[in-house]
XYZ file of N, CA and C in Angstrom:
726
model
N 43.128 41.425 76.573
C 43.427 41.538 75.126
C 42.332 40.824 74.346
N 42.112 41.500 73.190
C 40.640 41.126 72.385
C 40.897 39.486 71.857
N 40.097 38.837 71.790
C 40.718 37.701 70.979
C 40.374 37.727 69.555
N 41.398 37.506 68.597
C 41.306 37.949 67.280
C 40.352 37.556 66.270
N 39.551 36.402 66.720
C 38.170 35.763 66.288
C 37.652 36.729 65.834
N 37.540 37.269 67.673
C 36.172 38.095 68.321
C 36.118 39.639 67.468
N 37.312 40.116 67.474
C 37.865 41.190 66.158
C 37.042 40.989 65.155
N 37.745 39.966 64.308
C 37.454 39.621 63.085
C 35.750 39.857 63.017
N 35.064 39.153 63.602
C 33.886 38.875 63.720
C 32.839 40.374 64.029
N 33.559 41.408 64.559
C 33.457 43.021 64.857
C 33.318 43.584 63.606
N 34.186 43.222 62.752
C 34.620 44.146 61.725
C 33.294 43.167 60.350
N 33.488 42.236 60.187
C 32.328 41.638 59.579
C 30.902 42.097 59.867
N 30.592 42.088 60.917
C 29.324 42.991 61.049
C 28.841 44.364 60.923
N 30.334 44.571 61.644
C 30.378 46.865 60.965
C 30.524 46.628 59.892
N 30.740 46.095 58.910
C 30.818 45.835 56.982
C 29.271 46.085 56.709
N 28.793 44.654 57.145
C 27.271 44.559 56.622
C 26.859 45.428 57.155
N 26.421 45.663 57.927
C 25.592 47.052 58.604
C 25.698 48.171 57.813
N 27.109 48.413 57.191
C 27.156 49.723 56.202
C 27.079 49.751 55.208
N 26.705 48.523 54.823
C 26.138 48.063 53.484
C 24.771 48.003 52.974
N 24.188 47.304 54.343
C 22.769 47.427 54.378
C 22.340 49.055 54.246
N 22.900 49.896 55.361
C 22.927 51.503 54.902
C 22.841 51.891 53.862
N 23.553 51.243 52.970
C 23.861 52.395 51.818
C 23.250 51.538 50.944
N 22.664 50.716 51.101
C 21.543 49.974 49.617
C 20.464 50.771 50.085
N 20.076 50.952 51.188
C 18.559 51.392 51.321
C 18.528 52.877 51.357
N 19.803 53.678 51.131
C 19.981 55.125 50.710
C 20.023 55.768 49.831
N 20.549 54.436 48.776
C 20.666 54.637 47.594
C 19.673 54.365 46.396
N 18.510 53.533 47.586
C 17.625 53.396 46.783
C 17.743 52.077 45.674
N 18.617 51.410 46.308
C 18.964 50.066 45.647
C 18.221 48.671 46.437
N 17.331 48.854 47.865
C 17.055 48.098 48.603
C 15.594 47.551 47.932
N 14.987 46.401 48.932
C 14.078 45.846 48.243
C 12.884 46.606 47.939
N 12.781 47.689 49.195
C 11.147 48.518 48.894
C 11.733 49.467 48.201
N 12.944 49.868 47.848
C 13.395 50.818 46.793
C 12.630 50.146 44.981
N 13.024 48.741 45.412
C 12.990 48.599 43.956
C 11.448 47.443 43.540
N 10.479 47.671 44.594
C 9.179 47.538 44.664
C 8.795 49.109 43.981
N 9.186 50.142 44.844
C 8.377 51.159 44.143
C 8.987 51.746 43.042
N 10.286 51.174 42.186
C 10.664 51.443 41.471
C 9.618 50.579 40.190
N 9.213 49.576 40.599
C 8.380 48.338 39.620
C 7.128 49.155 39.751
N 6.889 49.720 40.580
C 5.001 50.099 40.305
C 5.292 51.670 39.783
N 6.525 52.313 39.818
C 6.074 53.510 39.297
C 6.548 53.173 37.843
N 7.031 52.286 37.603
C 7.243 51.740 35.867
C 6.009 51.377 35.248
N 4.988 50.417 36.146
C 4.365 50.157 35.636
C 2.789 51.060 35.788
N 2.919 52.084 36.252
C 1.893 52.865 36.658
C 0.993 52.718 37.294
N -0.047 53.655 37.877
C -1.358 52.980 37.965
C -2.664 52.560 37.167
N -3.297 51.628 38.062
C -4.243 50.396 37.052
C -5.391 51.449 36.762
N -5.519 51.124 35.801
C -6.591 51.984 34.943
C -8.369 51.442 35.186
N -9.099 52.224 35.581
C -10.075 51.648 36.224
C -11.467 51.405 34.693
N -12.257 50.907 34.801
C -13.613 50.405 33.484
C -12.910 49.377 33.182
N -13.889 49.406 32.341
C -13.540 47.791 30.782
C -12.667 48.063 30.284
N -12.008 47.546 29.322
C -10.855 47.383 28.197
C -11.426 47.590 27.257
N -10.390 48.408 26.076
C -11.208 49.109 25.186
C -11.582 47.990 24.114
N -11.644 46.903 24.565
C -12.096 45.659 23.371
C -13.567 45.629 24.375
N -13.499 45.888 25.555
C -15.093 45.446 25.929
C -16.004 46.727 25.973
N -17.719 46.905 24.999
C -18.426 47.895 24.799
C -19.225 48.142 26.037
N -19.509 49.353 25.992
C -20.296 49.649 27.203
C -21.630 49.454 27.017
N -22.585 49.173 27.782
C -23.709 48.793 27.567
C -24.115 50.161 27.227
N -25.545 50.109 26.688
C -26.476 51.645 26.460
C -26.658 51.983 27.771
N -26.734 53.328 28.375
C -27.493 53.389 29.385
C -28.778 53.792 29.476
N -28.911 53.715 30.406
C -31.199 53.325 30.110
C -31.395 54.485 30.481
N -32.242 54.913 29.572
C -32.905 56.438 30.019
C -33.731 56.489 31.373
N -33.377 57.684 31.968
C -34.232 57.967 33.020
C -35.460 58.160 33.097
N -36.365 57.768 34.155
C -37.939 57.805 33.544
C -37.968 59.641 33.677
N -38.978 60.191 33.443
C -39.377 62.032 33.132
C -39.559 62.219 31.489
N -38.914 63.404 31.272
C -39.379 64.044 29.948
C -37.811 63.080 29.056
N -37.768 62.832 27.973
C -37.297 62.314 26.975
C -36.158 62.774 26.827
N -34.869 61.587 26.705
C -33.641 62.525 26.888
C -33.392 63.546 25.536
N -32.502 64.014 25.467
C -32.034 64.760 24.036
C -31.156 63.994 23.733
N -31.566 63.446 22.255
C -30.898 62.194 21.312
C -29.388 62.800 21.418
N -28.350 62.161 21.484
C -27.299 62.094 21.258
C -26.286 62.432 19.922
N -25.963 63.590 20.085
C -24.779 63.548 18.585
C -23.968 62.474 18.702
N -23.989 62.096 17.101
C -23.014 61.322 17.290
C -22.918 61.417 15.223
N -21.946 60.365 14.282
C -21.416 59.981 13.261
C -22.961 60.077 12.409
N -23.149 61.221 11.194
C -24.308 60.769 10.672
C -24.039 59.750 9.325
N -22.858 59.053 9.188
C -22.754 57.820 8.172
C -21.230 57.372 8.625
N -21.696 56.414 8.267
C -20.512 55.110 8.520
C -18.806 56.354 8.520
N -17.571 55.518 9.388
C -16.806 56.777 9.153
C -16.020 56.276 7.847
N -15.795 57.420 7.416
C -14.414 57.128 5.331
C -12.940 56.329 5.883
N -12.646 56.062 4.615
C -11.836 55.383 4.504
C -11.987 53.347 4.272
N -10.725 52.872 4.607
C -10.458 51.776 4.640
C -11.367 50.816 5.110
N -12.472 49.887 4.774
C -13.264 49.460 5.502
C -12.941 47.606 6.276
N -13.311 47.269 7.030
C -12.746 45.603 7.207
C -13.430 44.720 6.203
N -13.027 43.837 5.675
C -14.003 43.343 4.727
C -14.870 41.973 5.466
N -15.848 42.080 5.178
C -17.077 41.183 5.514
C -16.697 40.232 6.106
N -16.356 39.278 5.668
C -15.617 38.059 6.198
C -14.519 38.176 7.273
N -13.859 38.991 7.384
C -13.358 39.410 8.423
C -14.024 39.901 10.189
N -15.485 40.000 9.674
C -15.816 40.845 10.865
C -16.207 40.241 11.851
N -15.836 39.951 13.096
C -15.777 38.713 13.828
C -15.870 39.762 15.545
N -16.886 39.617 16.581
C -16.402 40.089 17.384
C -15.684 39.140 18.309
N -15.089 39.934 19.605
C -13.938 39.644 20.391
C -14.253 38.282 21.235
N -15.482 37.905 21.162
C -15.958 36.995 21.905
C -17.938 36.510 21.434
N -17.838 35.652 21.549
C -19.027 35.313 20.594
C -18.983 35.378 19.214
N -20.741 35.568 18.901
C -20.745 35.895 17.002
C -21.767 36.693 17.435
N -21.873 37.287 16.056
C -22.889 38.320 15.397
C -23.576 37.451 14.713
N -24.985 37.890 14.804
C -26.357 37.233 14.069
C -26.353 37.928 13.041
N -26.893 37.202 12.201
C -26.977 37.762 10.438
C -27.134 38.887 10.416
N -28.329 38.732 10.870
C -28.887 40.702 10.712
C -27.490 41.818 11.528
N -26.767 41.382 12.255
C -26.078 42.227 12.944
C -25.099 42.617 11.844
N -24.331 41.067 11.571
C -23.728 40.811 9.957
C -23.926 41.960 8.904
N -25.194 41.848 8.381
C -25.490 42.709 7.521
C -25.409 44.435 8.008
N -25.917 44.212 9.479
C -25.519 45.288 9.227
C -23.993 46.521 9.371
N -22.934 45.646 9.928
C -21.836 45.908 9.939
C -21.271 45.969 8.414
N -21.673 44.903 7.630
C -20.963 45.003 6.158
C -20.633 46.145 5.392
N -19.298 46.731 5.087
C -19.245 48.342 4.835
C -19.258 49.404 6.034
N -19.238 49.004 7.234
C -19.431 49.898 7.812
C -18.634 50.207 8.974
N -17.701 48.932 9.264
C -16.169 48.525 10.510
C -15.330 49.278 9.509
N -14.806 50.573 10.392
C -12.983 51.170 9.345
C -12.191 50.129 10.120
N -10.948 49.919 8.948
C -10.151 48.898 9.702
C -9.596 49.419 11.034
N -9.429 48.422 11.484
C -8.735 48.742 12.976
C -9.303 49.493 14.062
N -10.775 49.344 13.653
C -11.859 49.414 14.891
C -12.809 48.357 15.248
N -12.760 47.989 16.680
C -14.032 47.047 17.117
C -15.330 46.932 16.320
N -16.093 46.109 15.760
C -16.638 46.046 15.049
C -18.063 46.503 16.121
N -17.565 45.785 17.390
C -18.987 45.956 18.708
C -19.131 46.824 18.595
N -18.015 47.868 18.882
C -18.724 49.503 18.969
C -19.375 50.111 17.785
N -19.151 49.834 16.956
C -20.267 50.149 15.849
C -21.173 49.594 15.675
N -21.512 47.926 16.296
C -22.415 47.958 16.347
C -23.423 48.389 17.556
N -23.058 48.434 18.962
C -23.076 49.336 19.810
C -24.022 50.960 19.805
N -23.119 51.338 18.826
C -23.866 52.304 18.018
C -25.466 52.633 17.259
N -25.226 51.209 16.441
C -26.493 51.036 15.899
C -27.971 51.164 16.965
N -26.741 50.187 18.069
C -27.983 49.555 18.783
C -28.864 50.660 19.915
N -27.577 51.594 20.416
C -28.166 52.331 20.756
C -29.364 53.816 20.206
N -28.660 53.508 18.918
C -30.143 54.737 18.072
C -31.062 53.489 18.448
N -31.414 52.197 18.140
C -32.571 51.651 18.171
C -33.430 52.235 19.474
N -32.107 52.049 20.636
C -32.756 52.620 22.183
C -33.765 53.759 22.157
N -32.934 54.582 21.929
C -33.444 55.935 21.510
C -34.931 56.172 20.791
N -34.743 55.699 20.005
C -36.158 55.549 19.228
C -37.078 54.912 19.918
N -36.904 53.511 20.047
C -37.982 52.633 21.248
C -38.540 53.502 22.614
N -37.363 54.212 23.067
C -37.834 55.343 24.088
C -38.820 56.362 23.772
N -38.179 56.727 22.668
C -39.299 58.061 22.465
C -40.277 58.014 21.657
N -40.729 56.772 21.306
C -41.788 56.532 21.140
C -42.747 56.414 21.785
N -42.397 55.569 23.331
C -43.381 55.863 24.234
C -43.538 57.058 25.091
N -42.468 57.702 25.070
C -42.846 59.334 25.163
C -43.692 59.947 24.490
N -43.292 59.992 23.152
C -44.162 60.949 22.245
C -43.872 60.642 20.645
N -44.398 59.770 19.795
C -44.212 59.291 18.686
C -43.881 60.583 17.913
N -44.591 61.752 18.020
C -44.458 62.485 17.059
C -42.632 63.350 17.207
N -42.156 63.625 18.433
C -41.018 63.746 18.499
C -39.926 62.602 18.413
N -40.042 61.590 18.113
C -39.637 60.150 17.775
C -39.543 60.403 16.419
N -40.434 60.906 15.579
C -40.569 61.063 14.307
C -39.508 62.002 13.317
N -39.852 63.495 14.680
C -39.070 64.513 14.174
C -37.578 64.630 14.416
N -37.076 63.601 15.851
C -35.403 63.555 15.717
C -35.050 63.042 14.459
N -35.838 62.402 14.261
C -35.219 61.095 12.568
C -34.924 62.427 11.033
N -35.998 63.543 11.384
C -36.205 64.165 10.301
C -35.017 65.167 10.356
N -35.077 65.620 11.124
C -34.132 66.776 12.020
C -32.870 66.395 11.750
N -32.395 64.675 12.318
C -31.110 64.319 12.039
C -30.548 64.461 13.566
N -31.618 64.790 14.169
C -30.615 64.853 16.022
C -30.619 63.068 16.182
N -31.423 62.340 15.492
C -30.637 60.749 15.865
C -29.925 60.233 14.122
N -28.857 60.873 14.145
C -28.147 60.161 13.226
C -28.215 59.147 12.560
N -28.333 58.445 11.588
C -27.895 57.023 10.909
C -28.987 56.142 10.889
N -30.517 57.007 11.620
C -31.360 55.893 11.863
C -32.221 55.044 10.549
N -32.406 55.511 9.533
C -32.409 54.515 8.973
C -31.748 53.578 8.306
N -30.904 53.266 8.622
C -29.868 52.055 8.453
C -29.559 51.739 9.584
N -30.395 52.111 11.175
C -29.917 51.404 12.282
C -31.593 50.647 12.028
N -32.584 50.975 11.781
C -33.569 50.729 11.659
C -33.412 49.456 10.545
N -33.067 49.577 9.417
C -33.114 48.511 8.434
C -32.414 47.582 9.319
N -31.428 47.248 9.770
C -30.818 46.821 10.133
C -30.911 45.770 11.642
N -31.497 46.398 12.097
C -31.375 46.311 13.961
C -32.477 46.449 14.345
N -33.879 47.646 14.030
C -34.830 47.507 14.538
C -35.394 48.013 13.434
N -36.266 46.456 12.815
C -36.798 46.933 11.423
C -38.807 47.229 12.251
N -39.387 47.539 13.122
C -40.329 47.605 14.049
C -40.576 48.937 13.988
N -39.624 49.692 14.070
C -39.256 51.372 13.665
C -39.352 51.805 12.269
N -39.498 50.502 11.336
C -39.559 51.762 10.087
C -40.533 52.867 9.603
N -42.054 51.961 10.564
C -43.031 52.994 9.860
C -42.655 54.833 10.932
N -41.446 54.902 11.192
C -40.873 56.285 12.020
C -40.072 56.825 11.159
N -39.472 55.757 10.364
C -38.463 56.260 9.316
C -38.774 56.588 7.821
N -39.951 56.120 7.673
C -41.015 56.189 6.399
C -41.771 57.808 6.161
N -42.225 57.996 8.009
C -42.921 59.007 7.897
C -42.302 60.302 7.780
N -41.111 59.840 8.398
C -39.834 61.688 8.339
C -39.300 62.129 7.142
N -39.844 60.730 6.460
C -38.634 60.762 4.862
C -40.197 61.946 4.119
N -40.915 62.400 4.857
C -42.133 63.245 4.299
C -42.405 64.294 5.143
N -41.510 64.402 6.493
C -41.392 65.648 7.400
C -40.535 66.618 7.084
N -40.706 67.857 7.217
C -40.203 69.104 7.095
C -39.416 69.945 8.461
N -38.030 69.740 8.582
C -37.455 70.133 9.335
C -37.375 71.426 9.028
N -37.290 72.324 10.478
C -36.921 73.936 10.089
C -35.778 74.405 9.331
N -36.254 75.282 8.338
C -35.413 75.549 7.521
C -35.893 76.231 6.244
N -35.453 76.687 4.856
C -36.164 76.831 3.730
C -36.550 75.763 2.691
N -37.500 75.549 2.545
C -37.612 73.900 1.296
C -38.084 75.040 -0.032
N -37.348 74.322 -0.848
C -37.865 74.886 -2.013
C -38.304 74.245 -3.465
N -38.609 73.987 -4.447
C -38.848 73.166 -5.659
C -39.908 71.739 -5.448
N -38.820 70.755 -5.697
C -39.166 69.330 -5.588
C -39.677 69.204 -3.782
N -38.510 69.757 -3.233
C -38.744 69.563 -2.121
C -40.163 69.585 -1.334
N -40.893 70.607 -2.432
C -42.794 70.746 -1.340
C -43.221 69.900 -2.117
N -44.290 69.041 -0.790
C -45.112 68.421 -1.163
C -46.679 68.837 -0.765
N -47.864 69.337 -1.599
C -49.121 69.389 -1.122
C -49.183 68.652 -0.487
N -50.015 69.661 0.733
C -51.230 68.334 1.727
C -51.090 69.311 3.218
N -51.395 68.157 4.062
C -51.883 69.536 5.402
C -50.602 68.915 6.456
N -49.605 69.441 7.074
C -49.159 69.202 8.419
C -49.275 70.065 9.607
N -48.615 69.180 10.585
C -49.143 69.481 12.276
C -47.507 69.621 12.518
N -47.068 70.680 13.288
C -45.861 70.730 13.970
C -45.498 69.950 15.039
N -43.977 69.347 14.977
C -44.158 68.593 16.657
C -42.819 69.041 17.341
N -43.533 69.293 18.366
C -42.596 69.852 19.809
C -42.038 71.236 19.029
N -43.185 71.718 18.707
C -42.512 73.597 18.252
C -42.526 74.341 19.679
N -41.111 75.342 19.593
C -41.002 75.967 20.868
C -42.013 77.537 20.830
N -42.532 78.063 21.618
C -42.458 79.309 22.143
C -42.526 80.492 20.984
N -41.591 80.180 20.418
C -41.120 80.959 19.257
C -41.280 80.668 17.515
N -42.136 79.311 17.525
C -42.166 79.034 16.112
C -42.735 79.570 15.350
N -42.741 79.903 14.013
C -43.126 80.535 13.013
C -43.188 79.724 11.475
N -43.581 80.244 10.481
C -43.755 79.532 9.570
C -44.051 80.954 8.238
N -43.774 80.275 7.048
C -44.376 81.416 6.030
C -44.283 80.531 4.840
N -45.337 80.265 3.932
C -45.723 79.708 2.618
C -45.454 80.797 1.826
N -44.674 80.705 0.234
C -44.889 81.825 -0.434
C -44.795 81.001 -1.550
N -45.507 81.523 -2.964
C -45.484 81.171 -4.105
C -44.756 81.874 -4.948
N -45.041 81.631 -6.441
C -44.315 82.404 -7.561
C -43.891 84.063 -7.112
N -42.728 84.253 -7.306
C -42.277 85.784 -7.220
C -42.507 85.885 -5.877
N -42.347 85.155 -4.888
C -42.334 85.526 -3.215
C -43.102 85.838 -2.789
N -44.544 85.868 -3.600
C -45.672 86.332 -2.972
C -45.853 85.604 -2.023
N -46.396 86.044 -0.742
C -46.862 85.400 0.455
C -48.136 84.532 0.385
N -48.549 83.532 0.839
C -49.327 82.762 0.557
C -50.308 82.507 2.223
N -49.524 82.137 2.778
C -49.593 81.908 4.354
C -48.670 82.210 5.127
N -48.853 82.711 6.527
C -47.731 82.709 7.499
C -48.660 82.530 9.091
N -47.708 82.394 9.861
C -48.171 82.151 10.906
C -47.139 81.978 11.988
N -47.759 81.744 13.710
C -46.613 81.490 14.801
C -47.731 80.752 15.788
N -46.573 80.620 16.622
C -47.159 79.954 17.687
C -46.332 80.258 18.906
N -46.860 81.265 19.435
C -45.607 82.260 20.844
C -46.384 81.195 22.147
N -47.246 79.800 22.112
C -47.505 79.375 23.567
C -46.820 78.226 23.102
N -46.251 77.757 21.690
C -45.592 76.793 22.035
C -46.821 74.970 21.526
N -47.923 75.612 21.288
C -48.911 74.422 21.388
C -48.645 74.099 19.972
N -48.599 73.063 19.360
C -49.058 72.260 17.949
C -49.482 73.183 17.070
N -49.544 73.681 15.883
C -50.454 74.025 14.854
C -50.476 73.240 13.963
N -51.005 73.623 12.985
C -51.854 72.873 11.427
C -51.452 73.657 10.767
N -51.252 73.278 8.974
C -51.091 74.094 8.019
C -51.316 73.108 6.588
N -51.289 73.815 6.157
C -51.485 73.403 4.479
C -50.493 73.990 3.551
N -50.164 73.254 3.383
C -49.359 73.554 2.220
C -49.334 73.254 0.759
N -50.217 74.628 -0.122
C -50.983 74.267 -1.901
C -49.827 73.310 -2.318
N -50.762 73.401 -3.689
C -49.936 73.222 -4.832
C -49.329 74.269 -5.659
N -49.439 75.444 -5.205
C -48.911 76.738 -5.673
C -47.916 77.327 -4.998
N -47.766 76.671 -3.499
C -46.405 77.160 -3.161
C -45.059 76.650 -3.502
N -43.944 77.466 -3.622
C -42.864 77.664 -4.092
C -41.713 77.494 -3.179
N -42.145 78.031 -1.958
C -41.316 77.945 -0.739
C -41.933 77.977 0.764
N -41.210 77.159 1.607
C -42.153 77.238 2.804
C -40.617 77.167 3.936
N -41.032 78.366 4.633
C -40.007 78.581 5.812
C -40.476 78.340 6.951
N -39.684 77.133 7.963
C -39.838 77.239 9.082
C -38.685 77.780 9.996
N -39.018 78.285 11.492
C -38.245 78.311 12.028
C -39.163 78.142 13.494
N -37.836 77.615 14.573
C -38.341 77.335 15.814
C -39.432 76.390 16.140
N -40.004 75.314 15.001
C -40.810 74.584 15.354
C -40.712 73.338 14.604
N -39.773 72.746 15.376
C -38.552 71.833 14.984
C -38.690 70.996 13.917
N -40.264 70.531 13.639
C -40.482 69.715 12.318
C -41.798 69.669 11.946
N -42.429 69.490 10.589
C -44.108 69.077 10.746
C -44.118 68.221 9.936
N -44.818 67.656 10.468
C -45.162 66.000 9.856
C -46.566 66.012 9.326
N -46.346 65.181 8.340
C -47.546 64.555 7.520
C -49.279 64.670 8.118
N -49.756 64.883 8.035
C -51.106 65.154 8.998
C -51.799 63.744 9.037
N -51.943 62.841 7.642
C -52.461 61.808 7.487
C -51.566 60.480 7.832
N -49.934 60.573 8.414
C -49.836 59.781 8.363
C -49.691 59.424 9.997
N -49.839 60.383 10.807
C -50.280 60.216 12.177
C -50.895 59.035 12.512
N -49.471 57.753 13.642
C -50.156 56.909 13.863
C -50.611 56.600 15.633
């Protein structure tokens, strides 16, 4: 005959045992509610935090990258005010100062805009030692956005780039005020560029192309009225070639 301890002590363990069962079936047990905590809290998100900026990345050595679209003026709206503009760690140097002032919308990192700046400076410093004269013509063109106010600002070394475009002729029609007499050289015209001077009543004055793609020259009177380019992305000043 069983001794009734020994019973007792039977039935206590068939308890737990079917207890332990049914927590870990139900998904109530401890690795139940481990992977219940990580699928709450998701998975870890890999880079920096969006308070930390990414560095520029450095151009590859070869032919010159293609400048980057990006914001061609500060973005609208609400701006942070001056005294406020503080980054997440460290300070900003005056000049950085100045040049953020007006230009942080609230409730954006002030780094990444300046970030921004800093990388048109890149850009420019690069393609200058590539090829000044296409250095010249992104600025004119507008394929590097904002640069003179990244230039005033951040890399004042660059202005005589930003001086000379404010007198380059991007493809397109110029008309009135817009011509200025004197002689330019095209830079980085493709394959396909063309050109046409015309004066009073559309008379034709000059025209021309360039199907290999090499540099030309032109003049442009004091009698023309309109001057069309196309496909030869900008021409710059002839005299102010440095």
């Amino acid at each position: 005959m069983r001794n009734p301890l020994q019973a007792c002590a039977a039935v206590i363990m068939t308890t737990a045992a079917l207890a332990a069962c049914g927590s870990s079936a139900d998904g109530n047990g401890p690795e139940a509610a481990g992977a219940q905590r990580t699928a709450a809290s998701g998975p870890a998100v890999p880079g920096p935090s969006a308070a930390t900026p990414t560095p520029p990345a450095t151009p590859s050595a070869g032919a010159p990258e293609q400048p980057a679209a990006g914001p061609s003026a500060p973005a609208t709206g609400p701006k942070t005010p001056s005294d406020a503009i503080t980054p997440a760690t460290g300070t900003f140097t005056k000049k950085q100062q100045e040049y953020l002032r007006d230009r942080v919308p609230k409730g954006m990192d002030p780094a990444a805009v300046l970030q921004t700046g800093q990388e048109t400076c890149d850009k420019l410093r690069y393609l200058v030692k590539a090829d000044r004269d296409t250095a010249v013509g992104a600025i004119a063109t507008e394929e590097i956005p904002d640069a003179a106010d990244a230039v005033a600002g951040l890399c004042p070394q660059h202005q005589d780039l930003v001086d000379e475009a404010a007198y380059a002729y991007p493809d397109g029609v110029h008309t009135g005020k817009r011509l200025r007499p004197g002689a330019y050289r095209s830079a980085s015209p493709t394959a396909a560029c063309s050109w046409q001077i015309a004066g009073a009543g559309g008379r034709e004055l000059s025209s021309g192309s360039s199907d290999t793609g090499a540099s030309r020259k032109i003049t442009i009177p004091t009698s023309a009225r309109t001057f069309t380019s196309t496909g030869c992305y900008a021409w710059l000043p002839e005299g102010a070639k440095g």
